[in-house]
Amino acid sequence: MTVDLRSDTVTRPTAAMRAAMVAAPVGDDVYGEDPTVNELERRVAELLGHEAALFTPTGSMANQLGLRLLVRPGQELLCDVDAHVVRAELGAAAALSGITTRTWSAPRGRIDAEQVAGMMRPDAGPYLVSTVAVTVEDTHNFGGGTVQPFAELERLREVTAAAGVLMHLDGARLWNAHAVTGVALSTYGRLFDTVSVCLSKGLGAPVGSLLAASAERVAEARVWRKRLGGGMRQVGILAAGGLHALDHHLDRLAEDHKRARRLAETVAAAAPGALDPSEVDTNIVVIRVPDAKALVAACRERGLLIGALDATHARALTHLDVGDDEVEQAGQVLSEVLASQR
Ligand SMILES: *Cc1c(COP(=O)(O)O)cnc(C)c1O
């Protein structure tokens, strides 16, 4: 049996989720008449402590709508060098919204409020680019599922608020951060002007993300979603998957985290130096190797799918579709292959 740990996006909807999707009442969401979408938007807005939310087909669209609400063409957004919004959204902020970005480097993607504060140049006058927003990723994807220390987020909000700089949260995996820290989703949400969350990662829905913000900002985002071709019709059929995920899959994320930590411990025992299990905060395990492509290929031959982050880092993610047995099998394969490649 193949075990697929390439991403937490590979999950397939459970039978119960499919049943909920089939049974969902639907209507034309472009007319605002899909009761299931309306319910999901209401619920996520409330969870995140915002007035309103908007359902989008992808996390990239939710992020890019959020960013364009905060930053006008030619203005500056600050983010870290490994942020999904600059590495994995195909230049959308520049291509679609004329946003210029400047980046900071941070080990494992962990933010340092002082470092960011030192880079902000609000109201820079007619000669320099003015910083108008900062974006934070929590958990940090390419950083290895890093949970941002909540106190640091609060400090960042203080310094940005003092400077009149706005904040966006790329919370594709905010659910995972919440599962670790126990900080309420609304407490996270209220620190930010716009927040994106994803239903199709750890929560296991097939499609969908949301952008939460003020009612005024969400109304503007709705116009831009349609303009970008994201106005969808009887999409309650997908929103129902998201509602089911919130009801049934949010509370189980800690299981994914435990399995990831166990996998990391197995790998560290077999290949000391490949990783530090204490750095596995959530469901993402990053493995340092001389040749990540060779590791990925050798694992594939043995029925284990993992991904290469770059030339010397591979990654494996635990998720809804893998249990203890699959993770044990993955640990065995990785141990054998890492031992043979030393
Ligand atoms: C997956 C992900 C997104 C959204 O990706 P889509 O594939 O566009 O849904 C955004 N941010 C982060 C950090 C992600 O991991």
mmCIF file of N, CA, C and O in Angstrom, residues 229-328:
data_model
loop_
_atom_site.group_PDB
_atom_site.id
_atom_site.type_symbol
_atom_site.label_atom_id
_atom_site.label_comp_id
_atom_site.label_asym_id
_atom_site.label_seq_id
_atom_site.Cartn_x
_atom_site.Cartn_y
_atom_site.Cartn_z
ATOM 1 N N GLY A 229 -13.103 36.139 -11.545
ATOM 2 C CA GLY A 229 -13.695 34.899 -12.058
ATOM 3 C C GLY A 229 -13.995 33.884 -10.975
ATOM 4 O O GLY A 229 -14.161 32.699 -11.266
ATOM 5 N N GLY A 230 -14.081 34.357 -9.738
ATOM 6 C CA GLY A 230 -14.316 33.422 -8.629
ATOM 7 C C GLY A 230 -15.730 33.493 -8.069
ATOM 8 O O GLY A 230 -15.963 33.024 -6.954
ATOM 9 N N GLY A 231 -16.677 34.066 -8.830
ATOM 10 C CA GLY A 231 -18.075 34.064 -8.391
ATOM 11 C C GLY A 231 -18.667 32.709 -8.756
ATOM 12 O O GLY A 231 -18.757 32.366 -9.929
ATOM 13 N N MET A 232 -19.042 31.933 -7.755
ATOM 14 C CA MET A 232 -19.493 30.558 -8.004
ATOM 15 C C MET A 232 -20.977 30.440 -7.676
ATOM 16 O O MET A 232 -21.510 31.223 -6.915
ATOM 17 N N ARG A 233 -21.613 29.460 -8.227
ATOM 18 C CA ARG A 233 -23.072 29.382 -8.125
ATOM 19 C C ARG A 233 -23.526 28.471 -6.986
ATOM 20 O O ARG A 233 -23.448 28.818 -5.846
ATOM 21 N N GLN A 234 -23.953 27.220 -7.267
ATOM 22 C CA GLN A 234 -24.502 26.374 -6.185
ATOM 23 C C GLN A 234 -23.349 25.725 -5.426
ATOM 24 O O GLN A 234 -23.219 24.509 -5.330
ATOM 25 N N VAL A 235 -22.540 26.577 -4.834
ATOM 26 C CA VAL A 235 -21.277 26.126 -4.276
ATOM 27 C C VAL A 235 -21.424 25.667 -2.816
ATOM 28 O O VAL A 235 -20.463 25.243 -2.186
ATOM 29 N N GLY A 236 -22.666 25.688 -2.353
ATOM 30 C CA GLY A 236 -22.947 25.141 -1.021
ATOM 31 C C GLY A 236 -22.556 23.681 -0.920
ATOM 32 O O GLY A 236 -22.258 23.164 0.162
ATOM 33 N N ILE A 237 -22.522 23.028 -2.069
ATOM 34 C CA ILE A 237 -22.131 21.628 -2.112
ATOM 35 C C ILE A 237 -20.688 21.481 -1.615
ATOM 36 O O ILE A 237 -20.327 20.488 -0.979
ATOM 37 N N LEU A 238 -19.860 22.498 -1.883
ATOM 38 C CA LEU A 238 -18.485 22.496 -1.365
ATOM 39 C C LEU A 238 -18.421 23.066 0.056
ATOM 40 O O LEU A 238 -17.688 22.557 0.906
ATOM 41 N N ALA A 239 -19.184 24.114 0.295
ATOM 42 C CA ALA A 239 -19.185 24.722 1.631
ATOM 43 C C ALA A 239 -19.623 23.706 2.687
ATOM 44 O O ALA A 239 -19.144 23.736 3.829
ATOM 45 N N ALA A 240 -20.507 22.783 2.286
ATOM 46 C CA ALA A 240 -20.974 21.764 3.231
ATOM 47 C C ALA A 240 -19.812 20.887 3.688
ATOM 48 O O ALA A 240 -19.775 20.442 4.851
ATOM 49 N N GLY A 241 -18.866 20.646 2.790
ATOM 50 C CA GLY A 241 -17.662 19.892 3.175
ATOM 51 C C GLY A 241 -16.885 20.654 4.243
ATOM 52 O O GLY A 241 -16.357 20.070 5.190
ATOM 53 N N GLY A 242 -16.829 21.966 4.084
ATOM 54 C CA GLY A 242 -16.130 22.807 5.057
ATOM 55 C C GLY A 242 -16.823 22.818 6.406
ATOM 56 O O GLY A 242 -16.173 22.724 7.457
ATOM 57 N N LEU A 243 -18.139 22.931 6.396
ATOM 58 C CA LEU A 243 -18.882 22.903 7.670
ATOM 59 C C LEU A 243 -18.695 21.562 8.372
ATOM 60 O O LEU A 243 -18.480 21.503 9.588
ATOM 61 N N HIS A 244 -18.745 20.486 7.594
ATOM 62 C CA HIS A 244 -18.542 19.160 8.167
ATOM 63 C C HIS A 244 -17.128 19.065 8.766
ATOM 64 O O HIS A 244 -16.941 18.522 9.862
ATOM 65 N N ALA A 245 -16.157 19.630 8.060
ATOM 66 C CA ALA A 245 -14.769 19.592 8.552
ATOM 67 C C ALA A 245 -14.636 20.340 9.870
ATOM 68 O O ALA A 245 -13.956 19.877 10.792
ATOM 69 N N LEU A 246 -15.285 21.492 9.971
ATOM 70 C CA LEU A 246 -15.199 22.258 11.228
ATOM 71 C C LEU A 246 -15.825 21.470 12.380
ATOM 72 O O LEU A 246 -15.324 21.482 13.500
ATOM 73 N N ASP A 247 -16.915 20.776 12.085
ATOM 74 C CA ASP A 247 -17.593 19.992 13.134
ATOM 75 C C ASP A 247 -16.802 18.761 13.549
ATOM 76 O O ASP A 247 -16.842 18.367 14.704
ATOM 77 N N HIS A 248 -16.132 18.125 12.591
ATOM 78 C CA HIS A 248 -15.575 16.796 12.872
ATOM 79 C C HIS A 248 -14.063 16.681 12.797
ATOM 80 O O HIS A 248 -13.509 15.713 13.311
ATOM 81 N N HIS A 249 -13.390 17.616 12.142
ATOM 82 C CA HIS A 249 -11.961 17.414 11.926
ATOM 83 C C HIS A 249 -11.062 18.427 12.623
ATOM 84 O O HIS A 249 -9.851 18.291 12.591
ATOM 85 N N LEU A 250 -11.657 19.444 13.209
ATOM 86 C CA LEU A 250 -10.837 20.456 13.886
ATOM 87 C C LEU A 250 -10.227 19.887 15.168
ATOM 88 O O LEU A 250 -9.039 20.084 15.440
ATOM 89 N N ASP A 251 -11.019 19.164 15.900
ATOM 90 C CA ASP A 251 -10.553 18.665 17.203
ATOM 91 C C ASP A 251 -9.550 17.521 17.096
ATOM 92 O O ASP A 251 -8.975 17.133 18.101
ATOM 93 N N ARG A 252 -9.372 16.985 15.899
ATOM 94 C CA ARG A 252 -8.471 15.834 15.778
ATOM 95 C C ARG A 252 -7.069 16.208 15.279
ATOM 96 O O ARG A 252 -6.217 15.346 15.096
ATOM 97 N N LEU A 253 -6.821 17.495 15.049
ATOM 98 C CA LEU A 253 -5.526 17.886 14.485
ATOM 99 C C LEU A 253 -4.352 17.498 15.389
ATOM 100 O O LEU A 253 -3.257 17.205 14.903
ATOM 101 N N ALA A 254 -4.605 17.485 16.697
ATOM 102 C CA ALA A 254 -3.532 17.096 17.636
ATOM 103 C C ALA A 254 -3.030 15.683 17.340
ATOM 104 O O ALA A 254 -1.853 15.390 17.560
ATOM 105 N N GLU A 255 -3.904 14.833 16.797
ATOM 106 C CA GLU A 255 -3.462 13.470 16.429
ATOM 107 C C GLU A 255 -2.416 13.527 15.326
ATOM 108 O O GLU A 255 -1.432 12.795 15.360
ATOM 109 N N ASP A 256 -2.655 14.384 14.332
ATOM 110 C CA ASP A 256 -1.673 14.545 13.248
ATOM 111 C C ASP A 256 -0.339 15.012 13.819
ATOM 112 O O ASP A 256 0.726 14.575 13.389
ATOM 113 N N HIS A 257 -0.422 15.923 14.789
ATOM 114 C CA HIS A 257 0.809 16.479 15.363
ATOM 115 C C HIS A 257 1.580 15.403 16.120
ATOM 116 O O HIS A 257 2.798 15.314 16.020
ATOM 117 N N LYS A 258 0.861 14.564 16.863
ATOM 118 C CA LYS A 258 1.519 13.476 17.610
ATOM 119 C C LYS A 258 2.197 12.506 16.662
ATOM 120 O O LYS A 258 3.310 12.055 16.887
ATOM 121 N N ARG A 259 1.508 12.200 15.571
ATOM 122 C CA ARG A 259 2.080 11.255 14.597
ATOM 123 C C ARG A 259 3.316 11.855 13.922
ATOM 124 O O ARG A 259 4.288 11.145 13.668
ATOM 125 N N ALA A 260 3.258 13.133 13.637
ATOM 126 C CA ALA A 260 4.416 13.783 13.007
ATOM 127 C C ALA A 260 5.612 13.736 13.963
ATOM 128 O O ALA A 260 6.742 13.465 13.558
ATOM 129 N N ARG A 261 5.359 13.992 15.242
ATOM 130 C CA ARG A 261 6.438 13.970 16.224
ATOM 131 C C ARG A 261 7.017 12.557 16.338
ATOM 132 O O ARG A 261 8.231 12.374 16.400
ATOM 133 N N ARG A 262 6.135 11.558 16.304
ATOM 134 C CA ARG A 262 6.611 10.169 16.391
ATOM 135 C C ARG A 262 7.468 9.822 15.168
ATOM 136 O O ARG A 262 8.521 9.214 15.280
ATOM 137 N N LEU A 263 6.998 10.241 13.997
ATOM 138 C CA LEU A 263 7.769 9.994 12.774
ATOM 139 C C LEU A 263 9.140 10.678 12.874
ATOM 140 O O LEU A 263 10.172 10.097 12.518
ATOM 141 N N ALA A 264 9.146 11.898 13.384
ATOM 142 C CA ALA A 264 10.404 12.647 13.522
ATOM 143 C C ALA A 264 11.354 11.921 14.472
ATOM 144 O O ALA A 264 12.566 11.860 14.226
ATOM 145 N N GLU A 265 10.822 11.370 15.542
ATOM 146 C CA GLU A 265 11.679 10.657 16.499
ATOM 147 C C GLU A 265 12.290 9.414 15.863
ATOM 148 O O GLU A 265 13.468 9.110 16.072
ATOM 149 N N THR A 266 11.489 8.710 15.065
ATOM 150 C CA THR A 266 12.002 7.527 14.363
ATOM 151 C C THR A 266 13.126 7.916 13.409
ATOM 152 O O THR A 266 14.179 7.273 13.369
ATOM 153 N N VAL A 267 12.896 8.983 12.657
ATOM 154 C CA VAL A 267 13.897 9.438 11.684
ATOM 155 C C VAL A 267 15.168 9.895 12.408
ATOM 156 O O VAL A 267 16.287 9.554 12.006
ATOM 157 N N ALA A 268 15.002 10.626 13.491
ATOM 158 C CA ALA A 268 16.174 11.142 14.222
ATOM 159 C C ALA A 268 16.983 9.998 14.807
ATOM 160 O O ALA A 268 18.218 10.063 14.852
ATOM 161 N N ALA A 269 16.295 8.931 15.228
ATOM 162 C CA ALA A 269 17.012 7.785 15.791
ATOM 163 C C ALA A 269 17.811 7.067 14.697
ATOM 164 O O ALA A 269 18.938 6.630 14.920
ATOM 165 N N ALA A 270 17.220 6.971 13.502
ATOM 166 C CA ALA A 270 17.882 6.257 12.407
ATOM 167 C C ALA A 270 18.977 7.094 11.753
ATOM 168 O O ALA A 270 19.964 6.561 11.264
ATOM 169 N N ALA A 271 18.778 8.397 11.737
ATOM 170 C CA ALA A 271 19.720 9.280 11.035
ATOM 171 C C ALA A 271 19.961 10.526 11.882
ATOM 172 O O ALA A 271 19.396 11.593 11.614
ATOM 173 N N PRO A 272 20.797 10.391 12.910
ATOM 174 C CA PRO A 272 21.036 11.534 13.799
ATOM 175 C C PRO A 272 21.512 12.740 12.986
ATOM 176 O O PRO A 272 22.323 12.588 12.069
ATOM 177 N N GLY A 273 20.978 13.904 13.289
ATOM 178 C CA GLY A 273 21.369 15.104 12.543
ATOM 179 C C GLY A 273 20.420 15.446 11.406
ATOM 180 O O GLY A 273 20.436 16.557 10.892
ATOM 181 N N ALA A 274 19.560 14.479 11.017
ATOM 182 C CA ALA A 274 18.637 14.756 9.911
ATOM 183 C C ALA A 274 17.544 15.730 10.333
ATOM 184 O O ALA A 274 17.004 16.466 9.500
ATOM 185 N N LEU A 275 17.222 15.711 11.613
ATOM 186 C CA LEU A 275 16.256 16.681 12.125
ATOM 187 C C LEU A 275 16.276 16.667 13.645
ATOM 188 O O LEU A 275 16.841 15.765 14.265
ATOM 189 N N ASP A 276 15.662 17.694 14.213
ATOM 190 C CA ASP A 276 15.507 17.764 15.665
ATOM 191 C C ASP A 276 14.004 17.631 15.956
ATOM 192 O O ASP A 276 13.239 18.527 15.626
ATOM 193 N N PRO A 277 13.596 16.500 16.534
ATOM 194 C CA PRO A 277 12.156 16.288 16.727
ATOM 195 C C PRO A 277 11.473 17.409 17.515
ATOM 196 O O PRO A 277 10.286 17.675 17.302
ATOM 197 N N SER A 278 12.227 18.108 18.355
ATOM 198 C CA SER A 278 11.591 19.179 19.139
ATOM 199 C C SER A 278 11.218 20.366 18.251
ATOM 200 O O SER A 278 10.481 21.251 18.660
ATOM 201 N N GLU A 279 11.729 20.375 17.003
ATOM 202 C CA GLU A 279 11.366 21.460 16.078
ATOM 203 C C GLU A 279 10.112 21.121 15.265
ATOM 204 O O GLU A 279 9.684 21.905 14.424
ATOM 205 N N VAL A 280 9.564 19.945 15.480
ATOM 206 C CA VAL A 280 8.329 19.577 14.772
ATOM 207 C C VAL A 280 7.149 20.060 15.616
ATOM 208 O O VAL A 280 6.698 19.392 16.532
ATOM 209 N N ASP A 281 6.686 21.260 15.310
ATOM 210 C CA ASP A 281 5.615 21.877 16.101
ATOM 211 C C ASP A 281 4.255 21.277 15.782
ATOM 212 O O ASP A 281 3.384 21.205 16.642
ATOM 213 N N THR A 282 4.054 20.910 14.491
ATOM 214 C CA THR A 282 2.695 20.518 14.080
ATOM 215 C C THR A 282 2.738 19.260 13.216
ATOM 216 O O THR A 282 3.216 18.235 13.682
ATOM 217 N N ASN A 283 2.233 19.332 11.984
ATOM 218 C CA ASN A 283 2.106 18.115 11.166
ATOM 219 C C ASN A 283 3.131 18.028 10.044
ATOM 220 O O ASN A 283 2.985 17.212 9.146
ATOM 221 N N ILE A 284 4.138 18.910 10.055
ATOM 222 C CA ILE A 284 5.121 18.951 8.960
ATOM 223 C C ILE A 284 6.493 18.536 9.498
ATOM 224 O O ILE A 284 6.980 19.115 10.465
ATOM 225 N N VAL A 285 7.075 17.520 8.854
ATOM 226 C CA VAL A 285 8.388 17.018 9.267
ATOM 227 C C VAL A 285 9.379 17.340 8.154
ATOM 228 O O VAL A 285 9.212 16.883 7.024
ATOM 229 N N VAL A 286 10.377 18.152 8.462
ATOM 230 C CA VAL A 286 11.402 18.512 7.473
ATOM 231 C C VAL A 286 12.670 17.720 7.782
ATOM 232 O O VAL A 286 13.124 17.694 8.923
ATOM 233 N N ILE A 287 13.207 17.059 6.757
ATOM 234 C CA ILE A 287 14.363 16.176 6.922
ATOM 235 C C ILE A 287 15.543 16.729 6.115
ATOM 236 O O ILE A 287 15.420 16.953 4.910
ATOM 237 N N ARG A 288 16.670 16.968 6.798
ATOM 238 C CA ARG A 288 17.893 17.462 6.120
ATOM 239 C C ARG A 288 18.661 16.271 5.578
ATOM 240 O O ARG A 288 18.970 15.341 6.323
ATOM 241 N N VAL A 289 18.967 16.297 4.300
ATOM 242 C CA VAL A 289 19.722 15.203 3.678
ATOM 243 C C VAL A 289 20.680 15.790 2.653
ATOM 244 O O VAL A 289 20.482 16.901 2.176
ATOM 245 N N PRO A 290 21.733 15.033 2.277
ATOM 246 C CA PRO A 290 22.638 15.539 1.245
ATOM 247 C C PRO A 290 21.917 15.705 -0.105
ATOM 248 O O PRO A 290 22.199 16.627 -0.851
ATOM 249 N N ASP A 291 20.980 14.807 -0.406
ATOM 250 C CA ASP A 291 20.338 14.838 -1.710
ATOM 251 C C ASP A 291 18.846 14.511 -1.550
ATOM 252 O O ASP A 291 18.449 13.350 -1.489
ATOM 253 N N ALA A 292 18.046 15.555 -1.497
ATOM 254 C CA ALA A 292 16.613 15.366 -1.221
ATOM 255 C C ALA A 292 15.919 14.597 -2.348
ATOM 256 O O ALA A 292 15.053 13.754 -2.087
ATOM 257 N N LYS A 293 16.325 14.862 -3.591
ATOM 258 C CA LYS A 293 15.685 14.172 -4.720
ATOM 259 C C LYS A 293 15.927 12.669 -4.648
ATOM 260 O O LYS A 293 15.035 11.873 -4.937
ATOM 261 N N ALA A 294 17.163 12.297 -4.265
ATOM 262 C CA ALA A 294 17.493 10.869 -4.166
ATOM 263 C C ALA A 294 16.664 10.218 -3.055
ATOM 264 O O ALA A 294 16.190 9.085 -3.207
ATOM 265 N N LEU A 295 16.475 10.941 -1.963
ATOM 266 C CA LEU A 295 15.662 10.397 -0.863
ATOM 267 C C LEU A 295 14.222 10.194 -1.323
ATOM 268 O O LEU A 295 13.619 9.138 -1.093
ATOM 269 N N VAL A 296 13.679 11.198 -2.002
ATOM 270 C CA VAL A 296 12.294 11.116 -2.475
ATOM 271 C C VAL A 296 12.133 9.920 -3.422
ATOM 272 O O VAL A 296 11.178 9.144 -3.323
ATOM 273 N N ALA A 297 13.100 9.749 -4.335
ATOM 274 C CA ALA A 297 13.017 8.666 -5.322
ATOM 275 C C ALA A 297 13.116 7.294 -4.644
ATOM 276 O O ALA A 297 12.354 6.376 -4.970
ATOM 277 N N ALA A 298 14.043 7.159 -3.696
ATOM 278 C CA ALA A 298 14.214 5.865 -3.025
ATOM 279 C C ALA A 298 12.985 5.520 -2.188
ATOM 280 O O ALA A 298 12.576 4.355 -2.115
ATOM 281 N N CYS A 299 12.382 6.517 -1.569
ATOM 282 C CA CYS A 299 11.166 6.274 -0.777
ATOM 283 C C CYS A 299 10.020 5.856 -1.703
ATOM 284 O O CYS A 299 9.242 4.955 -1.385
ATOM 285 N N ARG A 300 9.940 6.508 -2.840
ATOM 286 C CA ARG A 300 8.868 6.201 -3.798
ATOM 287 C C ARG A 300 8.940 4.732 -4.226
ATOM 288 O O ARG A 300 7.913 4.057 -4.319
ATOM 289 N N GLU A 301 10.158 4.243 -4.469
ATOM 290 C CA GLU A 301 10.324 2.825 -4.843
ATOM 291 C C GLU A 301 9.791 1.891 -3.778
ATOM 292 O O GLU A 301 9.387 0.774 -4.066
ATOM 293 N N ARG A 302 9.817 2.361 -2.538
ATOM 294 C CA ARG A 302 9.346 1.520 -1.426
ATOM 295 C C ARG A 302 7.913 1.882 -0.999
ATOM 296 O O ARG A 302 7.490 1.541 0.107
ATOM 297 N N GLY A 303 7.205 2.608 -1.836
ATOM 298 C CA GLY A 303 5.789 2.865 -1.559
ATOM 299 C C GLY A 303 5.514 4.013 -0.610
ATOM 300 O O GLY A 303 4.420 4.128 -0.057
ATOM 301 N N LEU A 304 6.508 4.905 -0.427
ATOM 302 C CA LEU A 304 6.289 6.078 0.426
ATOM 303 C C LEU A 304 6.488 7.343 -0.399
ATOM 304 O O LEU A 304 7.557 7.564 -0.975
ATOM 305 N N LEU A 305 5.461 8.174 -0.451
ATOM 306 C CA LEU A 305 5.562 9.439 -1.182
ATOM 307 C C LEU A 305 5.835 10.574 -0.203
ATOM 308 O O LEU A 305 5.075 10.782 0.752
ATOM 309 N N ILE A 306 6.951 11.282 -0.423
ATOM 310 C CA ILE A 306 7.250 12.502 0.323
ATOM 311 C C ILE A 306 7.660 13.561 -0.699
ATOM 312 O O ILE A 306 7.738 13.267 -1.884
ATOM 313 N N GLY A 307 7.911 14.780 -0.241
ATOM 314 C CA GLY A 307 8.253 15.842 -1.189
ATOM 315 C C GLY A 307 9.648 16.393 -0.938
ATOM 316 O O GLY A 307 10.189 16.241 0.154
ATOM 317 N N ALA A 308 10.231 17.037 -1.951
ATOM 318 C CA ALA A 308 11.513 17.733 -1.772
ATOM 319 C C ALA A 308 11.209 19.218 -1.653
ATOM 320 O O ALA A 308 10.553 19.797 -2.516
ATOM 321 N N LEU A 309 11.671 19.833 -0.564
ATOM 322 C CA LEU A 309 11.461 21.274 -0.365
ATOM 323 C C LEU A 309 12.471 22.061 -1.188
ATOM 324 O O LEU A 309 12.166 23.080 -1.776
ATOM 325 N N ASP A 310 13.729 21.585 -1.152
ATOM 326 C CA ASP A 310 14.804 22.152 -1.962
ATOM 327 C C ASP A 310 15.846 21.046 -2.106
ATOM 328 O O ASP A 310 15.566 19.889 -1.797
ATOM 329 N N ALA A 311 17.062 21.381 -2.547
ATOM 330 C CA ALA A 311 18.063 20.353 -2.856
ATOM 331 C C ALA A 311 18.413 19.488 -1.646
ATOM 332 O O ALA A 311 18.724 18.304 -1.794
ATOM 333 N N THR A 312 18.337 20.064 -0.455
ATOM 334 C CA THR A 312 18.822 19.332 0.723
ATOM 335 C C THR A 312 17.766 19.137 1.815
ATOM 336 O O THR A 312 18.106 18.742 2.924
ATOM 337 N N HIS A 313 16.524 19.433 1.507
ATOM 338 C CA HIS A 313 15.461 19.230 2.501
ATOM 339 C C HIS A 313 14.267 18.521 1.876
ATOM 340 O O HIS A 313 13.765 18.951 0.840
ATOM 341 N N ALA A 314 13.855 17.435 2.541
ATOM 342 C CA ALA A 314 12.636 16.739 2.129
ATOM 343 C C ALA A 314 11.590 16.996 3.201
ATOM 344 O O ALA A 314 11.919 17.399 4.318
ATOM 345 N N ARG A 315 10.319 16.782 2.858
ATOM 346 C CA ARG A 315 9.316 16.960 3.904
ATOM 347 C C ARG A 315 8.201 15.936 3.787
ATOM 348 O O ARG A 315 7.857 15.462 2.697
ATOM 349 N N ALA A 316 7.682 15.592 4.941
ATOM 350 C CA ALA A 316 6.585 14.638 5.049
ATOM 351 C C ALA A 316 5.527 15.258 5.943
ATOM 352 O O ALA A 316 5.853 15.866 6.965
ATOM 353 N N LEU A 317 4.267 15.122 5.547
ATOM 354 C CA LEU A 317 3.179 15.698 6.337
ATOM 355 C C LEU A 317 2.201 14.608 6.764
ATOM 356 O O LEU A 317 1.829 13.750 5.959
ATOM 357 N N THR A 318 1.778 14.685 8.009
ATOM 358 C CA THR A 318 0.716 13.796 8.460
ATOM 359 C C THR A 318 -0.624 14.497 8.221
ATOM 360 O O THR A 318 -0.693 15.721 8.156
ATOM 361 N N HIS A 319 -1.660 13.692 8.061
ATOM 362 C CA HIS A 319 -2.976 14.248 7.739
ATOM 363 C C HIS A 319 -4.077 13.227 8.004
ATOM 364 O O HIS A 319 -3.799 12.097 8.407
ATOM 365 N N LEU A 320 -5.280 13.661 7.714
ATOM 366 C CA LEU A 320 -6.489 12.881 7.982
ATOM 367 C C LEU A 320 -6.497 11.477 7.379
ATOM 368 O O LEU A 320 -7.104 10.570 7.928
ATOM 369 N N ASP A 321 -5.829 11.291 6.253
ATOM 370 C CA ASP A 321 -5.883 9.995 5.583
ATOM 371 C C ASP A 321 -4.759 9.043 5.992
ATOM 372 O O ASP A 321 -4.602 7.989 5.379
ATOM 373 N N VAL A 322 -3.960 9.415 6.990
ATOM 374 C CA VAL A 322 -2.950 8.468 7.478
ATOM 375 C C VAL A 322 -3.109 8.248 8.981
ATOM 376 O O VAL A 322 -3.269 9.187 9.753
ATOM 377 N N GLY A 323 -3.073 6.986 9.362
ATOM 378 C CA GLY A 323 -3.199 6.606 10.774
ATOM 379 C C GLY A 323 -1.868 6.095 11.311
ATOM 380 O O GLY A 323 -0.818 6.256 10.665
ATOM 381 N N ASP A 324 -1.933 5.468 12.469
ATOM 382 C CA ASP A 324 -0.707 4.986 13.118
ATOM 383 C C ASP A 324 0.058 3.991 12.247
ATOM 384 O O ASP A 324 1.278 4.042 12.170
ATOM 385 N N ASP A 325 -0.664 3.081 11.586
ATOM 386 C CA ASP A 325 0.012 2.049 10.792
ATOM 387 C C ASP A 325 0.799 2.660 9.632
ATOM 388 O O ASP A 325 1.937 2.287 9.368
ATOM 389 N N GLU A 326 0.162 3.605 8.940
ATOM 390 C CA GLU A 326 0.821 4.241 7.799
ATOM 391 C C GLU A 326 2.060 5.010 8.255
ATOM 392 O O GLU A 326 3.093 5.015 7.581
ATOM 393 N N VAL A 327 1.926 5.674 9.408
ATOM 394 C CA VAL A 327 3.054 6.476 9.887
ATOM 395 C C VAL A 327 4.191 5.561 10.339
ATOM 396 O O VAL A 327 5.372 5.862 10.131
ATOM 397 N N GLU A 328 3.840 4.396 10.894
ATOM 398 C CA GLU A 328 4.886 3.447 11.280
ATOM 399 C C GLU A 328 5.615 2.935 10.031
ATOM 400 O O GLU A 328 6.847 2.854 9.995
#
